[in-house]
Amino acid sequence: MSDKIIKNGCVVEDERLTVKLAEGEAAADIAVPAGRVLVPLAVWQARRDELLARARSGEVGVWLAAGEDVAALAGDLEVLQLIALHFPKFTDGRSYSAATLLRKRHGFKGELRAIGEVLRDQFNYMTRCGFDALQPQAGRYTDAQLEAALASIGDFTQPYQASVKDPLPLFRRMDRGADREVQQ
Amino acid sequence: MYQYDEYDQRIVDERVAQFADQTRRYLAGELSEDEFRPLRLQNGLYIQRHAPMLRIAVPYGNLNSKQLRTLGHIARTFDRGYGHITTRQNIQFNWPRLEDVPAILDLLAKVQMHAIQTSGNCIRNVTADPFAGVAADEIVDPRPWCEIVRQWSTFHPEFAFLPRKFKIAVNGAKEDRAVIQIHDIGLDLVRNAAGELGFRVLVGGGLGRTPIIGEEVAAFVPWQQILNYCEAILRVYNLHGRRDNAYKARIKILVKALGVPEFARQVEEEFAHLKDGPSTLTQAEIERVASRFNDPVLSPLEQDAAYRARLAEDKAFAAWARRNVREHRVQGYASVVLSLKPYGVAPGDLTADQFDAVADLADRYAFGEVRSTHEQNIVLASVREADLVALWQDARAIGLATPNIGLLTDIISCPGGDFCALANAKSIPIANAIQDRFDKLDYLFDIGDIEINISGCMNACGHHHVGHIGILGVDKNGEEFYQVTIGGSQGNDAALGKVIGPSFAAAEMPDVISALIDTYVALRHDDERFIDTVRRIGVEPFKTRVYADRQPQRKPAHV
């Protein structure tokens, strides 16, 4: 079973601990482990000064739960190299809008990672909304399945809409003139 | 109707390949039941009472003869020989095998059809007036706008996993025939004081468990901005709609919770960022889409003397023409409604042979095109007056010329408990029992315009809340009962019906309808429709009569 992730269309090793606040734990008090970690928004907000250098180097990234407002990070986007957005269930679509806002409205240029229930059948939508890193739950796929899943990123090659990935809608992106008939 | 270009075709072909692979992985055990469910639902595939049900998209009800023949072929080959037109203008097959669905989708793709987003928590098929483009009271043809919304909403990456399903309807006529007030977004094409085209935008309508009439969120959005405005609405909903309770997840609940002014403010705030962005529509794009409809160019014709003579001398033909033929915007032409409500048939059902026969009628008389209606009938939009007699005779031969459009037996009904796993009660046998009771055509004509809508559960697929008489199947301790409302209506003055009292057993329903009709006939003013009488005198006289007439329920004897 694989604990690899997909980054920019390739399957890669990427060991990184996701820190979660257990019930009753306070963001200000928990120990943030050394090494590569993702910390919850609340921890980042409480410990920003302490974590700043590690964030700049990319060692520390911040993850947002579905429904947390990305505007909370608007002032940190020059510092942060990595932001992760959580999908508590793959049918919870809030993080698609969050990703779109982070990229389009706030201009985030760093790594944007989908975490949580991240499944191959959503890879196309996720990458179009600006995720460049896809982290399925450890063990969900075998290495071979994850390699095969790369194909799903390209399920739709010329989508209708403008999105983060395709800044123009199809009618502005391609010539859809009358000479483009379908022969039946 | 709209013809695909290479990009439309590619997107549908890519969907066929994607779903074939998903089905393969599901059958191989790589996708769990829970993981596969939303995927198949967004492809219109339900697991039903007896077998899967496949719902095929009919964008704003438009179909051509080639597509009808493919549907007939699918009904014959993969189903039990029939299909069903739904209250959202789509077509359902109730008996395909899961393993066959990829092959069915492949056949559909070859005639520019698909099952994309016909279910699931995403933006569903866009619906519209079945008389679009030919109605005499039309302000603007809604079809190009529907197509633009269809394309924008198809595989929108941000809005594929909304809190709940999302339905959009577009109206472009004086009289709303698309029921835009009961949609999540209702788009009403209007002109402002300067004569510019735009949309009045309604949000938050819907039936189901909590029926609500949509409210105006914007009085005028310029047409160039309509996708930006819709995106703003969807983003506010996607981020803030409730996800903790499926029954409170529709946008109508969010709008009610925030209040219309606050909801509108949030949409405006989002829209301010999107306005004039890349999704802003251009005149060239509207013209490009409109030009792909290839509508027949119709010149006015002399009124047909033979048709008029036949009306005067043939009572049966005149009855059909009166109910099933509608005025066309071009002189010498008419629109015709084929009734899918003959006695003893499930409302909206078509057999495989009828699909083929309707295709033949379309080719012979209607430029190869038909429209499905949310009342579950079929419209031939443009027929020469001179062809009406021949069309009537051909339609009679295939059982689709019952002269009952808009009459009591033109019942809207969901498939109900005979098919649907969600239903509390059967719908079709109730519709048939009512049709049996009112089988005298002269009496039906005397009763006049009336709409009876039947839903087998509170999901309200049969739109019972907006029926003049609404019938809702309910479960009472494991037995099927029916709650009756009156005074609902669709159209410009859409309203929700009021419950008349305790529910009834199935066997009582024809008597209940008779009592309601008798009350109306006794109390109506000249030329007053049932709904107008209800509005004038209220529910009480109807209620009193129904419950006074009611036979005490006999207990079945033990044998």
XYZ file of C-alpha atoms in Angstrom:
743
model
C 0.000 0.000 0.000
C 1.244 3.399 -0.949
C 1.935 6.436 1.174
C 3.153 8.401 -1.826
C 1.444 11.455 -3.179
C 0.981 13.091 -6.546
C 2.804 16.330 -7.200
C 2.599 18.206 -10.470
C 1.425 15.076 -12.241
C 4.061 12.665 -10.850
C 3.936 10.070 -8.081
C 6.514 11.022 -5.470
C 7.625 10.175 -1.936
C 6.659 12.928 0.421
C 6.826 12.210 4.091
C 5.114 14.891 6.062
C 3.304 14.685 9.349
C -0.142 16.219 9.588
C -0.601 17.663 13.067
C -4.157 17.504 14.387
C -5.497 19.088 17.499
C -7.058 16.451 19.681
C -10.090 17.377 21.727
C -9.083 19.618 24.594
C -5.679 20.436 23.142
C -4.916 24.108 22.801
C -3.147 25.432 19.739
C -0.813 27.467 21.895
C 0.346 24.507 23.975
C 0.935 21.520 21.734
C 4.389 20.504 20.685
C 4.969 21.031 16.979
C 7.232 18.145 15.922
C 10.493 18.820 14.180
C 10.775 18.049 10.492
C 8.229 18.401 7.719
C 4.750 19.027 9.079
C 1.369 20.423 8.239
C -0.140 22.365 11.140
C -3.766 23.370 11.618
C -4.714 26.972 10.981
C -5.284 27.559 14.696
C -1.726 26.442 15.516
C -0.312 28.664 12.802
C -2.253 31.638 14.069
C -1.214 31.033 17.680
C 2.437 30.305 16.933
C 3.162 32.306 13.815
C 6.342 33.998 15.045
C 7.802 30.751 16.295
C 7.050 28.892 13.034
C 7.837 31.687 10.575
C 11.312 30.532 9.548
C 10.193 26.939 9.149
C 7.276 28.098 7.023
C 9.560 30.149 4.792
C 11.753 27.104 4.192
C 8.710 24.974 3.398
C 9.244 22.685 6.358
C 5.983 23.854 7.927
C 2.808 24.118 5.909
C -0.673 25.060 7.099
C -3.805 23.031 6.614
C -7.352 24.334 6.639
C -10.406 22.326 7.536
C -13.307 22.414 5.082
C -15.244 25.576 5.773
C -12.351 27.550 7.295
C -12.035 30.863 5.505
C -8.933 31.104 3.311
C -8.946 34.859 3.881
C -7.432 34.055 7.294
C -4.157 33.356 5.465
C -4.332 36.352 3.143
C -1.464 38.098 4.928
C 0.768 35.004 5.002
C 0.819 33.968 1.367
C 4.302 35.375 0.729
C 5.625 33.374 3.665
C 3.855 30.069 3.200
C 5.263 27.594 0.685
C 2.556 25.017 1.297
C -1.136 25.190 2.111
C -3.278 22.074 2.384
C -7.070 21.986 2.216
C -8.906 19.129 3.855
C -11.718 17.011 2.393
C -13.481 15.395 5.378
C -15.486 13.371 2.854
C -14.918 13.366 -0.868
C -18.525 14.509 -1.306
C -17.847 17.662 0.735
C -17.012 20.164 -1.992
C -16.175 23.272 0.037
C -12.435 22.962 -0.481
C -12.890 23.299 -4.257
C -14.163 26.821 -3.697
C -11.478 27.465 -1.081
C -8.767 26.393 -3.545
C -10.217 28.572 -6.290
C -10.297 31.574 -3.974
C -6.742 30.998 -2.740
C -5.405 30.866 -6.259
C -7.565 33.373 -8.101
C -8.551 35.909 -5.500
C -5.533 35.793 -3.231
C -2.923 34.851 -5.819
C -1.288 32.045 -3.834
C 1.607 30.639 -5.869
C 2.973 27.959 -3.545
C 2.041 24.298 -3.282
C -1.675 23.712 -2.773
C -2.347 20.226 -1.490
C -5.586 18.259 -1.206
C -5.650 16.100 1.932
C -8.275 13.917 3.588
C -10.572 11.765 1.478
C -8.764 12.387 -1.786
C -9.776 9.911 -4.490
C -8.687 9.512 -8.106
C -12.152 10.201 -9.489
C -11.886 13.754 -8.191
C -8.345 14.407 -9.435
C -9.548 16.185 -12.562
C -11.762 18.606 -10.631
C -9.088 19.152 -7.969
C -6.308 20.030 -10.374
C -8.605 22.341 -12.309
C -9.377 24.178 -9.067
C -5.672 24.792 -8.491
C -4.451 21.839 -6.430
C -0.988 20.834 -7.643
C -0.490 18.195 -4.943
C -2.903 15.359 -4.233
C -2.442 13.307 -1.092
C -4.732 10.288 -0.855
C -5.025 8.748 2.581
C -2.058 6.485 3.261
C -2.889 2.968 2.169
C -5.875 3.855 -0.001
C -4.018 2.988 -3.197
C -1.172 0.691 -4.125
C 1.794 2.273 -5.884
C 0.552 0.758 -9.136
C -2.978 2.090 -8.603
C -1.615 5.534 -7.876
C 0.433 5.467 -11.085
C -2.693 4.373 -12.990
C -4.678 7.126 -11.290
C -2.542 9.817 -12.909
C -4.649 9.274 -16.027
C -7.707 10.631 -14.207
C -6.132 14.089 -13.988
C -6.684 14.347 -17.726
C -10.237 12.946 -17.839
C -11.494 16.069 -19.604
C -9.041 17.641 -22.012
C -10.961 20.768 -23.068
C -13.463 21.649 -20.347
C -16.115 24.284 -20.904
C -15.329 26.486 -17.922
C -12.693 28.929 -16.957
C -10.906 27.621 -13.863
C -7.568 28.048 -12.130
C -5.974 25.617 -14.571
C -7.741 27.026 -17.651
C -7.947 30.770 -17.105
C -10.241 31.158 -20.122
C -13.563 29.431 -20.782
C -13.692 27.186 -23.842
C -15.349 29.842 -26.007
C -12.393 32.187 -25.446
C -9.748 29.446 -25.362
C -10.477 27.692 -28.642
C -11.933 28.610 -31.983
C -15.467 27.224 -31.925
C -16.370 28.632 -35.329
C -18.719 27.085 -37.827
C -15.916 25.124 -39.504
C -15.685 22.925 -36.410
C -18.562 20.649 -37.351
C -18.903 17.114 -36.052
C -19.303 14.624 -38.840
C -22.056 12.191 -37.989
C -32.068 21.955 -31.976
C -28.511 22.507 -30.774
C -25.885 20.585 -32.758
C -22.665 19.583 -30.993
C -19.340 20.855 -32.241
C -16.163 18.801 -31.819
C -15.639 20.048 -28.260
C -19.142 19.144 -27.090
C -18.679 15.708 -28.597
C -15.246 15.251 -27.054
C -16.522 16.060 -23.564
C -19.321 13.496 -23.874
C -16.961 10.869 -25.329
C -14.508 11.477 -22.502
C -17.330 10.998 -20.016
C -18.244 7.661 -21.576
C -14.638 6.500 -21.228
C -14.404 7.815 -17.673
C -17.590 6.103 -16.531
C -16.739 2.834 -18.265
C -13.491 2.785 -16.301
C -15.250 3.692 -13.055
C -17.774 0.894 -13.561
C -14.965 -1.541 -14.327
C -13.102 -0.551 -11.147
C -16.312 -0.836 -9.122
C -17.059 -4.311 -10.439
C -13.422 -5.277 -9.786
C -13.723 -4.144 -6.173
C -11.310 -1.207 -6.497
C -14.067 1.328 -5.818
C -16.233 0.807 -2.760
C -20.015 1.070 -2.832
C -19.823 4.437 -1.049
C -17.179 5.745 -3.420
C -19.042 4.630 -6.526
C -22.487 5.914 -5.492
C -21.939 9.654 -6.119
C -20.143 8.827 -9.374
C -22.975 6.751 -10.752
C -25.579 9.222 -9.510
C -23.853 12.027 -11.414
C -24.322 9.752 -14.390
C -28.030 9.340 -13.706
C -27.733 5.804 -12.396
C -29.822 4.903 -9.354
C -30.130 1.513 -7.743
C -33.883 1.108 -7.593
C -36.474 -1.228 -6.207
C -36.085 -3.858 -8.903
C -33.033 -2.857 -10.905
C -30.899 0.160 -11.684
C -32.703 3.172 -13.116
C -30.899 5.250 -15.715
C -31.961 8.877 -16.146
C -30.895 10.367 -19.443
C -30.523 14.106 -19.884
C -32.768 15.837 -22.370
C -31.365 19.372 -22.295
C -34.335 21.754 -21.858
C -36.502 19.032 -23.392
C -35.093 19.124 -26.926
C -34.906 15.855 -28.880
C -34.532 14.975 -32.542
C -35.811 11.955 -34.420
C -32.450 10.225 -34.498
C -32.234 10.468 -30.723
C -35.790 9.172 -30.341
C -34.917 6.110 -32.410
C -31.860 5.484 -30.253
C -34.063 5.737 -27.149
C -36.467 3.247 -28.749
C -33.575 0.929 -29.459
C -32.338 1.204 -25.859
C -35.859 0.523 -24.534
C -36.098 -2.574 -26.721
C -32.589 -3.912 -26.183
C -31.690 -3.030 -22.616
C -35.021 -2.360 -20.931
C -38.448 -3.972 -20.892
C -39.641 -2.145 -23.954
C -40.498 1.288 -22.602
C -39.130 4.535 -21.209
C -40.555 7.278 -19.038
C -40.565 11.067 -19.424
C -39.877 12.769 -16.106
C -41.183 16.002 -14.626
C -37.820 17.583 -15.417
C -38.084 16.785 -19.122
C -35.594 13.899 -18.879
C -36.067 10.261 -19.860
C -35.735 7.314 -17.505
C -35.274 3.648 -18.114
C -36.248 1.434 -15.202
C -34.686 -1.902 -16.054
C -31.142 -1.652 -17.446
C -28.382 -3.840 -16.011
C -25.474 -1.991 -14.404
C -23.069 -3.881 -16.647
C -24.893 -2.562 -19.736
C -24.841 1.090 -18.740
C -21.457 1.936 -20.323
C -22.710 0.446 -23.607
C -25.939 2.468 -23.350
C -23.972 5.658 -22.716
C -21.844 4.859 -25.742
C -24.957 4.541 -27.924
C -26.273 7.821 -26.534
C -22.987 9.639 -27.184
C -23.274 8.698 -30.855
C -26.462 10.788 -31.066
C -25.194 13.660 -28.896
C -26.861 12.474 -25.690
C -25.663 11.586 -22.228
C -26.725 11.083 -18.612
C -24.417 13.723 -17.171
C -25.523 15.323 -13.900
C -29.065 13.991 -14.053
C -28.745 13.113 -10.379
C -26.385 13.768 -7.487
C -25.551 16.921 -5.562
C -24.589 18.956 -8.594
C -26.150 21.292 -11.125
C -28.855 19.286 -12.895
C -30.325 19.458 -16.366
C -31.467 22.970 -17.268
C -35.181 23.113 -18.080
C -37.264 25.508 -20.150
C -40.542 26.209 -21.902
C -41.342 23.354 -24.322
C -42.734 25.993 -26.687
C -39.469 27.959 -26.712
C -38.797 29.603 -30.035
C -42.378 29.180 -31.292
C -44.622 30.569 -28.536
C -46.690 33.581 -29.516
C -46.014 35.277 -26.151
C -42.254 34.848 -26.218
C -40.022 37.818 -25.433
C -36.682 36.088 -26.035
C -35.934 32.516 -27.065
C -34.502 30.885 -23.901
C -32.815 27.946 -25.670
C -29.427 29.531 -26.486
C -29.260 30.760 -22.883
C -30.143 27.288 -21.620
C -27.385 25.825 -23.757
C -24.881 28.358 -22.449
C -25.862 27.501 -18.870
C -25.721 23.791 -19.743
C -22.162 24.097 -20.987
C -21.069 26.232 -18.058
C -22.563 23.791 -15.536
C -21.299 20.588 -17.205
C -18.354 19.256 -15.173
C -17.858 22.596 -13.453
C -14.870 21.648 -11.287
C -15.863 23.797 -8.314
C -19.532 22.821 -8.125
C -19.584 19.043 -8.556
C -20.066 18.332 -4.836
C -22.587 20.855 -3.619
C -24.483 20.443 -0.349
C -27.471 19.168 -2.344
C -28.926 19.002 -5.864
C -29.271 22.235 -7.784
C -31.837 22.968 -10.482
C -31.920 25.877 -12.904
C -34.801 26.840 -15.217
C -35.023 29.631 -17.782
C -38.145 31.473 -18.953
C -38.311 33.803 -21.913
C -42.062 34.256 -22.346
C -44.778 36.397 -20.777
C -46.377 33.302 -19.262
C -43.820 31.219 -17.391
C -44.138 27.612 -18.532
C -40.833 26.504 -17.004
C -41.993 26.862 -13.356
C -38.956 29.018 -12.592
C -40.338 29.887 -9.150
C -39.784 26.361 -7.867
C -36.152 26.115 -8.971
C -32.948 26.744 -7.043
C -32.226 29.423 -9.626
C -34.988 30.759 -11.855
C -33.755 32.931 -14.713
C -36.334 35.227 -16.231
C -35.298 36.949 -19.471
C -36.376 40.582 -19.272
C -35.664 43.954 -20.823
C -34.865 46.985 -18.689
C -36.188 50.502 -19.222
C -33.462 51.151 -21.780
C -34.531 48.075 -23.734
C -31.418 46.097 -22.858
C -31.639 42.365 -22.340
C -30.886 40.790 -18.994
C -32.153 38.406 -16.359
C -34.355 38.772 -13.350
C -32.854 36.209 -10.992
C -34.912 34.201 -8.531
C -33.222 32.010 -5.943
C -34.328 29.472 -3.391
C -37.442 27.951 -4.874
C -38.033 24.243 -4.553
C -40.565 21.634 -3.530
C -39.639 18.547 -1.536
C -39.958 18.437 2.223
C -39.914 22.210 2.621
C -41.721 23.724 -0.370
C -40.749 27.350 -0.995
C -41.458 29.768 -3.814
C -38.237 31.356 -5.071
C -37.567 35.013 -4.331
C -36.025 37.728 -6.436
C -32.372 38.276 -5.615
C -31.573 40.558 -8.547
C -34.066 42.564 -10.590
C -31.751 42.875 -13.578
C -28.427 41.216 -14.349
C -27.097 42.221 -17.797
C -26.906 39.155 -20.069
C -23.124 39.509 -20.420
C -22.746 38.876 -16.687
C -25.159 36.014 -16.159
C -22.535 33.257 -15.769
C -20.536 35.445 -13.396
C -23.668 36.063 -11.365
C -24.579 32.370 -11.288
C -21.019 31.555 -10.229
C -21.354 34.010 -7.345
C -24.602 32.347 -6.213
C -23.107 28.864 -6.465
C -19.954 29.846 -4.580
C -21.894 31.361 -1.695
C -24.024 28.225 -1.595
C -21.109 25.799 -1.912
C -19.240 27.456 0.945
C -22.148 28.189 3.260
C -24.997 25.784 2.497
C -25.656 23.299 5.276
C -23.955 19.934 4.978
C -24.941 18.472 8.337
C -28.505 17.532 7.355
C -29.539 16.504 3.836
C -33.069 17.775 4.477
C -31.785 21.258 5.212
C -29.090 21.401 2.557
C -30.908 22.976 -0.398
C -30.112 26.609 -1.166
C -33.659 27.582 -0.180
C -32.781 26.802 3.450
C -29.655 28.995 3.267
C -31.651 31.833 1.719
C -34.304 31.519 4.445
C -31.678 31.374 7.205
C -29.810 34.447 5.983
C -32.855 36.300 4.707
C -33.055 37.482 1.107
C -31.307 40.846 1.670
C -28.297 39.296 3.403
C -28.072 36.454 0.893
C -28.246 38.981 -1.951
C -25.549 41.073 -0.288
C -23.188 38.097 -0.065
C -23.844 37.237 -3.705
C -23.231 40.843 -4.752
C -19.976 40.903 -2.805
C -18.790 37.772 -4.584
C -20.109 39.008 -7.929
C -18.099 42.228 -7.596
C -14.932 40.108 -7.890
C -16.203 38.118 -10.865
C -17.889 40.859 -12.888
C -16.316 41.415 -16.309
C -14.020 38.404 -15.754
C -13.195 35.765 -18.396
C -16.624 34.088 -18.170
C -18.313 37.309 -19.289
C -20.392 36.463 -22.352
C -19.914 38.124 -25.718
C -22.332 38.864 -28.517
C -20.246 36.577 -30.749
C -20.658 33.656 -28.343
C -24.422 34.131 -28.075
C -24.695 34.260 -31.849
C -22.465 31.225 -32.257
C -24.580 29.152 -29.883
C -27.861 30.423 -31.367
C -26.687 29.608 -34.891
C -26.100 25.984 -33.924
C -29.811 25.389 -33.365
C -30.455 25.260 -37.120
C -34.100 26.174 -36.652
C -36.295 25.849 -39.733
C -36.935 29.218 -41.347
C -40.705 29.599 -41.331
C -42.527 32.079 -43.545
C -46.160 32.879 -42.834
C -48.588 30.631 -44.713
C -52.161 31.219 -45.757
C -54.568 29.907 -43.139
C -55.547 26.430 -44.236
C -59.160 26.224 -45.379
C -59.380 22.430 -45.314
C -58.193 22.374 -41.698
C -60.838 24.886 -40.715
C -63.540 23.004 -42.590
C -62.582 19.798 -40.837
C -62.798 21.538 -37.467
C -66.385 22.453 -38.236
C -67.493 19.022 -39.366
C -65.478 16.499 -37.343
C -66.234 16.583 -33.631
C -63.416 14.245 -32.614
C -60.832 16.195 -34.566
C -62.145 19.475 -33.208
C -61.886 18.136 -29.657
C -58.260 17.196 -30.230
C -57.464 20.515 -31.899
C -59.059 22.393 -29.026
C -56.981 20.697 -26.349
C -53.795 19.553 -28.064
C -53.072 22.234 -30.682
C -51.553 25.578 -29.695
C -51.041 28.889 -31.356
C -47.694 29.366 -33.137
C -45.918 32.674 -33.575
C -45.913 32.162 -37.362
C -49.244 32.231 -39.166
C -50.199 28.972 -40.819
C -48.270 26.891 -38.291
C -49.276 25.354 -34.971
C -47.661 23.521 -32.071
C -49.058 20.110 -31.205
C -48.986 18.247 -27.914
C -48.956 14.455 -28.113
C -50.674 13.145 -25.003
C -48.789 10.528 -23.035
C -51.804 10.234 -20.752
C -54.156 7.755 -22.392
C -56.248 5.686 -19.974
C -54.522 2.840 -18.233
C -50.947 3.850 -18.984
C -48.398 5.225 -16.534
C -48.290 9.001 -17.172
C -45.277 9.842 -19.315
C -44.526 6.307 -20.504
C -43.587 5.601 -24.124
C -43.040 2.148 -25.592
C -40.078 1.368 -27.810
C -42.362 1.323 -30.840
C -43.862 4.657 -29.816
C -40.385 6.204 -29.596
C -39.846 5.122 -33.205
C -43.304 6.243 -34.253
C -42.870 9.666 -32.645
C -39.571 9.948 -34.540
C -41.488 9.243 -37.755
C -44.099 11.889 -36.882
C -41.330 14.375 -36.177
C -39.671 13.677 -39.515
C -42.943 13.778 -41.413
C -44.548 16.824 -39.817
C -42.219 18.726 -37.486
C -38.773 19.230 -39.031
C -37.408 16.180 -37.223
C -37.676 17.622 -33.712
C -39.779 17.235 -30.576
C -39.718 18.577 -27.021
C -40.498 16.735 -23.817
C -42.552 18.707 -21.307
C -42.453 18.784 -17.529
C -46.109 17.766 -17.677
C -44.773 14.528 -19.214
C -46.096 14.961 -22.729
C -44.394 15.532 -26.090
C -44.573 18.661 -28.189
C -44.151 18.976 -31.943
C -43.175 22.627 -32.029
C -43.794 23.602 -35.649
C -46.451 21.834 -37.720
C -48.156 23.238 -40.800
C -51.888 23.740 -40.288
C -52.395 21.855 -43.515
C -50.762 18.788 -41.929
C -52.774 18.745 -38.718
C -55.458 16.315 -39.872
C -52.929 13.798 -41.154
C -50.843 14.196 -38.005
C -53.927 13.642 -35.841
C -54.787 10.451 -37.704
C -51.225 9.142 -37.429
C -51.004 10.062 -33.747
C -54.331 8.324 -33.082
C -53.003 5.174 -34.704
C -50.199 5.008 -32.109
C -52.355 5.996 -29.135
C -50.924 9.477 -28.628
C -53.904 11.618 -29.592
C -56.005 11.555 -26.417
C -57.612 15.015 -26.467
C -56.945 15.717 -22.803
C -54.098 18.212 -22.593
C -54.705 20.414 -19.559
C -57.758 18.379 -18.542
C -58.275 16.310 -15.417
C -56.787 13.121 -16.887
C -53.571 14.875 -18.013
C -52.094 13.914 -14.657
C -48.497 14.583 -13.664
C -47.128 11.652 -11.705
C -43.795 10.399 -10.474
C -43.063 6.669 -10.977
C -43.949 6.103 -7.313
C -43.729 2.965 -5.256
C -44.019 0.623 -8.222
C -40.472 1.571 -9.161
C -38.866 4.083 -6.865
C -36.983 3.005 -3.758
C -37.677 6.366 -2.078
C -41.455 6.279 -2.445
C -43.836 5.858 0.482
C -46.709 4.934 -1.771
C -47.675 4.080 -5.308
C -48.536 6.906 -7.707
C -49.384 5.342 -11.043
C -52.337 3.210 -9.855
C -53.851 6.341 -8.266
C -53.489 8.227 -11.549
C -55.062 5.324 -13.414
C -57.939 4.996 -10.926
C -58.735 8.709 -11.316
C -58.558 8.408 -15.097
C -60.981 5.461 -14.894
C -63.448 7.483 -12.857
C -63.375 10.394 -15.305
C -63.541 8.560 -18.601
C -66.364 10.590 -20.174
C -64.823 13.104 -22.492
C -67.801 15.489 -22.478
C -67.611 15.683 -18.706
C -63.861 16.302 -18.816
C -64.420 19.167 -21.238
C -67.095 20.563 -18.957
C -64.735 20.454 -15.954
C -62.148 22.214 -18.092
C -58.599 23.229 -17.195
C -57.334 21.511 -14.092
C -54.018 20.056 -13.039
C -53.670 17.023 -10.795
C -50.127 16.281 -9.636
C -49.171 13.111 -7.774
C -45.971 12.382 -5.827
C -45.253 9.087 -4.114
C -43.250 10.778 -1.365
C -42.321 14.192 -0.085
C -39.379 14.479 -2.468
C -42.148 15.816 -4.703
C -40.971 14.630 -8.114
C -44.649 14.787 -9.142
C -44.731 18.482 -8.108
C -47.842 17.873 -5.963
C -47.479 21.193 -4.126
C -48.177 23.166 -7.301
C -51.012 20.992 -8.606
C -54.490 22.539 -8.539
C -55.142 19.245 -6.797
C -52.003 17.761 -5.273
C -51.770 14.191 -4.058
C -48.933 13.060 -1.824
C -48.253 9.458 -0.886
C -47.534 9.043 2.837
C -46.704 6.089 4.998
C -48.963 5.458 7.970
C -47.765 2.545 10.049
C -46.587 0.737 6.966
C -49.748 1.426 4.950
C -50.042 3.666 1.926
C -52.163 6.781 2.412
C -52.643 9.938 0.397
C -52.701 13.526 1.558
C -54.625 15.954 -0.635
C -53.909 19.643 -1.231
C -55.836 22.121 -3.357
C -55.077 25.595 -4.635
C -51.510 25.046 -5.808
C -50.499 26.381 -9.182
C -47.557 26.776 -11.501
C -46.862 29.658 -13.858
C -46.655 33.373 -13.177
C -48.835 33.151 -10.070
C -47.215 30.005 -8.705
C -48.601 29.010 -5.329
C -48.390 26.095 -2.925
C -51.530 24.103 -2.261
C -53.186 23.806 1.146
C -53.805 20.465 2.820
C -57.553 19.765 3.085
C -57.349 17.391 6.040
C -56.491 13.854 7.125
C -55.167 11.528 4.441
C -57.069 8.861 2.540
C -56.652 5.213 1.624
C -55.907 4.457 -2.030
C -59.408 3.073 -2.648
C -60.985 6.340 -1.485
C -59.088 8.546 -3.916
C -61.472 8.486 -6.894
C -64.344 9.449 -4.533
C -62.259 12.251 -3.053
C -61.528 13.674 -6.492
C -65.216 13.314 -7.433
C -66.239 15.212 -4.307
C -63.775 18.025 -5.081
C -65.000 18.247 -8.666
C -68.697 18.130 -7.637
C -68.057 20.997 -5.217
C -66.414 22.992 -7.981
C -69.203 22.293 -10.492
C -71.840 23.311 -7.938
C -70.143 26.536 -6.874
C -68.299 27.782 -9.938
C -69.162 30.978 -11.749
C -69.451 30.961 -15.530
C -66.141 30.226 -17.221
C -64.368 29.946 -13.919
C -61.568 27.389 -13.754
C -61.252 25.035 -10.792
C -58.236 26.916 -9.467
C -60.053 30.255 -9.675
C -63.015 28.883 -7.754
C -60.660 27.595 -5.046
C -59.007 31.003 -4.868
C -62.356 32.774 -4.640
C -64.090 30.600 -2.053
C -61.167 29.010 -0.224
C -60.528 25.457 0.891
C -63.388 25.115 3.377
C -66.357 24.222 1.097
C -64.254 21.566 -0.623
C -63.067 20.145 2.659
C -66.566 20.020 4.111
C -67.915 18.140 1.111
C -65.049 15.665 0.893
C -65.203 14.652 4.551
C -69.021 14.648 4.681
C -69.133 12.271 1.722
C -66.454 10.056 3.113
C -67.616 6.516 3.838
C -66.443 5.319 7.210
C -63.619 2.942 6.521
C -64.742 -0.644 6.725
C -62.469 -3.100 8.342
C -61.684 -6.071 6.149
C -63.601 -9.122 7.302
C -61.582 -11.999 8.641
C -62.070 -15.137 6.635
